[in-house]
GROMACS .gro file of C-alpha atoms in nm:
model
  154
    1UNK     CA    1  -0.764   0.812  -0.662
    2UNK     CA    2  -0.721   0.447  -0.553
    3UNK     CA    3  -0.824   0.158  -0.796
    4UNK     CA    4  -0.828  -0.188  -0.601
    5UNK     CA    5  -0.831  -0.554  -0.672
    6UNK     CA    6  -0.928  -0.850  -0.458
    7UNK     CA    7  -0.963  -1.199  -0.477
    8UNK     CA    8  -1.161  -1.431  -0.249
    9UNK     CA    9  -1.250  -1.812  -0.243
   10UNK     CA   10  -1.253  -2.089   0.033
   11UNK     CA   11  -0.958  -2.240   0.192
   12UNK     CA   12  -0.908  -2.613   0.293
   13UNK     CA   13  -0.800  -2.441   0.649
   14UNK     CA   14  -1.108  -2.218   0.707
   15UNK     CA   15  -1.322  -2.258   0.936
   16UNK     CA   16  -1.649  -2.192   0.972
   17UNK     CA   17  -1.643  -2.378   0.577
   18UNK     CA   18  -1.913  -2.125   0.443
   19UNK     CA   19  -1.693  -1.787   0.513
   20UNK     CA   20  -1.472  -1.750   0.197
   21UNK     CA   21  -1.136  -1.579   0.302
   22UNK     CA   22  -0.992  -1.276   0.110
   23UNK     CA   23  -0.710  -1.455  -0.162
   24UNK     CA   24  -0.592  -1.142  -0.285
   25UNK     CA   25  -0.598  -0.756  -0.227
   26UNK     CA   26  -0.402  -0.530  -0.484
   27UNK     CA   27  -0.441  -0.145  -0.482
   28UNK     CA   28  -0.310   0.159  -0.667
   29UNK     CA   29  -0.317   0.476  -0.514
   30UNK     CA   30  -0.207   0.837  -0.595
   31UNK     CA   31  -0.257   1.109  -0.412
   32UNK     CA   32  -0.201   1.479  -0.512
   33UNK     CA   33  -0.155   1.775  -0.295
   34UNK     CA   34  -0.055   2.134  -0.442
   35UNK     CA   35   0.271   2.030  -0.618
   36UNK     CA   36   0.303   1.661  -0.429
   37UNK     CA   37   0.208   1.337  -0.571
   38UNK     CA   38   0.206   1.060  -0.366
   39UNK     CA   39   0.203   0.745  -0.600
   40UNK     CA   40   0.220   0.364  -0.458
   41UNK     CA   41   0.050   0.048  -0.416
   42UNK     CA   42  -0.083  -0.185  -0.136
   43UNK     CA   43  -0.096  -0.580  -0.111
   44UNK     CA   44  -0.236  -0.857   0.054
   45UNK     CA   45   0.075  -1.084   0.141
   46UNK     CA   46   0.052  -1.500   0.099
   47UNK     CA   47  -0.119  -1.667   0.354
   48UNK     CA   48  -0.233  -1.320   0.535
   49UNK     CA   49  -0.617  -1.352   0.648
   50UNK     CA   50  -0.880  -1.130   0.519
   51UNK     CA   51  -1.264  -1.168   0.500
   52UNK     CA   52  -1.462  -1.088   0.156
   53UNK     CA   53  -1.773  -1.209   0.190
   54UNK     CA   54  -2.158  -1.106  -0.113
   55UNK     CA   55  -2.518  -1.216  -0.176
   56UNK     CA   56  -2.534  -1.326  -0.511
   57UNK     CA   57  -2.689  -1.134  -0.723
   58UNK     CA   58  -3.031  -1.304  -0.805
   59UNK     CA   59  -3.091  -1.230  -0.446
   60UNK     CA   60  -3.359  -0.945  -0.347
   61UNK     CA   61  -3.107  -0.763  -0.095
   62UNK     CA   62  -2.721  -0.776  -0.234
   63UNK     CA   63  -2.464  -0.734   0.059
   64UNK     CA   64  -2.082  -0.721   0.036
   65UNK     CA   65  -1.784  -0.674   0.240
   66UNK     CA   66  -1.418  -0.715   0.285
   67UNK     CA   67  -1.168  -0.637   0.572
   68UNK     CA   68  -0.811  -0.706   0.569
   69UNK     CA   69  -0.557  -0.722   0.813
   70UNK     CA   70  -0.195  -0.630   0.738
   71UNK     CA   71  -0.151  -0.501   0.383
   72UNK     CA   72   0.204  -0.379   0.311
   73UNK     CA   73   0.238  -0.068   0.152
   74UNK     CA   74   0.490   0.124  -0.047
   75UNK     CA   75   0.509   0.471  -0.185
   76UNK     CA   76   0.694   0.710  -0.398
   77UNK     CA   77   0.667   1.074  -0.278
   78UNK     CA   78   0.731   1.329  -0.525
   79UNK     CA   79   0.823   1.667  -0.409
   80UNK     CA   80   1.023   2.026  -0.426
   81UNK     CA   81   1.198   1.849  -0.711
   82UNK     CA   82   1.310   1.510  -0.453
   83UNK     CA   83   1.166   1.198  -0.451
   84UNK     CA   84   1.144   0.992  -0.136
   85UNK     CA   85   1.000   0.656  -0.040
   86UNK     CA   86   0.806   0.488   0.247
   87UNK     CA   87   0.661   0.179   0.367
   88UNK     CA   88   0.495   0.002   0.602
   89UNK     CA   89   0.142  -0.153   0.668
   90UNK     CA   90  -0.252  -0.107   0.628
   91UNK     CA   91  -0.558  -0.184   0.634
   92UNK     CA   92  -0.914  -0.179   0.431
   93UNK     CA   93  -1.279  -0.217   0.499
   94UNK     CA   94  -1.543  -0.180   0.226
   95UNK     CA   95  -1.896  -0.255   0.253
   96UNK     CA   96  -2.172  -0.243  -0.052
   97UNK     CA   97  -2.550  -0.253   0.072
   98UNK     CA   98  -2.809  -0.214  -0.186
   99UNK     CA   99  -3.168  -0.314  -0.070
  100UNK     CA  100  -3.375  -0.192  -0.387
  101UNK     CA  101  -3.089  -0.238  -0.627
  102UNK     CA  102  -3.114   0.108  -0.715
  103UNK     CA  103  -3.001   0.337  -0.425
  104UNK     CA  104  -2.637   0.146  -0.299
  105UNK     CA  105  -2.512   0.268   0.039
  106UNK     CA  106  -2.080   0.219   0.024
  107UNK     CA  107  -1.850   0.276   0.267
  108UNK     CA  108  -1.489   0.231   0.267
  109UNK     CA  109  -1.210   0.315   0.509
  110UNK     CA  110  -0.845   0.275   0.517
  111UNK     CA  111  -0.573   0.327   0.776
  112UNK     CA  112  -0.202   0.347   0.696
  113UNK     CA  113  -0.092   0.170   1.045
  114UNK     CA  114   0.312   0.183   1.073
  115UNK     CA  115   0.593   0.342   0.863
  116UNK     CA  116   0.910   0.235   0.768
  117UNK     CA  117   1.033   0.608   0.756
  118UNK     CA  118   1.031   0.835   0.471
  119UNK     CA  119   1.354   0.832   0.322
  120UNK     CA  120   1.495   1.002   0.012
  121UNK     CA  121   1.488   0.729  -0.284
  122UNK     CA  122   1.876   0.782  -0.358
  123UNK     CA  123   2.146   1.043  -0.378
  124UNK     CA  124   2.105   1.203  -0.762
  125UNK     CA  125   2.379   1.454  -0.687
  126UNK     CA  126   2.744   1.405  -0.490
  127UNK     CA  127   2.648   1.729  -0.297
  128UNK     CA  128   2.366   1.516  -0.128
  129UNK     CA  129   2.639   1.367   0.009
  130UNK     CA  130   2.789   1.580   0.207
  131UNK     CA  131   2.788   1.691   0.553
  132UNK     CA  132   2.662   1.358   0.665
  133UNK     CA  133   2.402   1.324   0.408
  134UNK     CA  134   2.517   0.988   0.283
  135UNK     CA  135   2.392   0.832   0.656
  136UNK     CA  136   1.983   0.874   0.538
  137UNK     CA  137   1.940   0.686   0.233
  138UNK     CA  138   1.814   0.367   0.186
  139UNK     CA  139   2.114   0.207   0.052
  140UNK     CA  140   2.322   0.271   0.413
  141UNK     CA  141   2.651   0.395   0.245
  142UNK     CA  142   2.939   0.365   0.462
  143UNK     CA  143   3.092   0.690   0.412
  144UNK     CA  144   3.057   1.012   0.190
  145UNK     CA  145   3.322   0.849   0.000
  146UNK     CA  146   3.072   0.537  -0.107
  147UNK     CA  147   2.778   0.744  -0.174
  148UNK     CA  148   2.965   1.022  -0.410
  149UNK     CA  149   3.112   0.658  -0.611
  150UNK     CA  150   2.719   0.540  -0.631
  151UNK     CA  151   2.615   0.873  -0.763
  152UNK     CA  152   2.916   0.864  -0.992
  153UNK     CA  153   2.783   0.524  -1.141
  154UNK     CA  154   2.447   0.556  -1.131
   0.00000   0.00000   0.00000
């Protein structure tokens, strides 16, 4: 299930002047698969370019679209009891058609395009650890010692 968001309107910059630019892009996703859940959310950063373009809708024929270039992404993976995180970029095309106002042909496509690595979210036990397990979280421990004192406080 993904709910999304998006914002468009013209910029002094643009050029040709009649193609409004995409302002904003906001998603929420989840995504379940036997006992995983995949949960995140996917933006449109400042200043990034992004078409979103419609007919109005006195018009005969209503056409829409929107493509965006680099959304960053980030996601909470929920699995055999651990919960990791990733990010990274994407992207998003939708287009609406509707020639008769009653029968709507929609496509929409999205591509997760890089990863920052999956990575467990944090250490939740001191036996995590151990045996060099304090080198792949996030928070780049320097030793055992500093990850077993972070689980300790946290």
């Amino acid at each position: 299930m993904e709910d999304i968001t998006i914002g468009a309107g013209y910029m002094p910059f643009n050029l040709p002047e009649s193609a409004p630019t995409m302002t904003s892009f906001h998603a929420t996703f989840t995504i379940t698969s036997g006992s995983t859940i995949i949960t995140g959310t996917k933006e449109l950063p400042e200043f990034a370019p992004g078409f979103a373009w419609c007919t109005g809708t006195s018009q005969p024929v209503f056409y829409g679209f929107f493509e965006t270039t680099a959304l960053t992404y980030s996601a909470t993976i929920e699995t055999d009891g651990r919960t990791y995180v990733d990010s990274g970029t994407a992207k998003a095309r939708d287009a609406e058609f509707d020639g008769n106002r009653a029968a709507a042909h929609k496509t929409f496509t999205e591509e997760f395009l890089t990863s920052n690595g999956v990575a467990p979210r944090e250490p939740l036990t001191k036996e995590e650890c151990k045996n060099g397990g304090w080198k792949i979280f996030p928070q780049k421990f320097k030793n055992e010692a500093k990850c077993k004192q972070y689980v300790a406080e946290h």
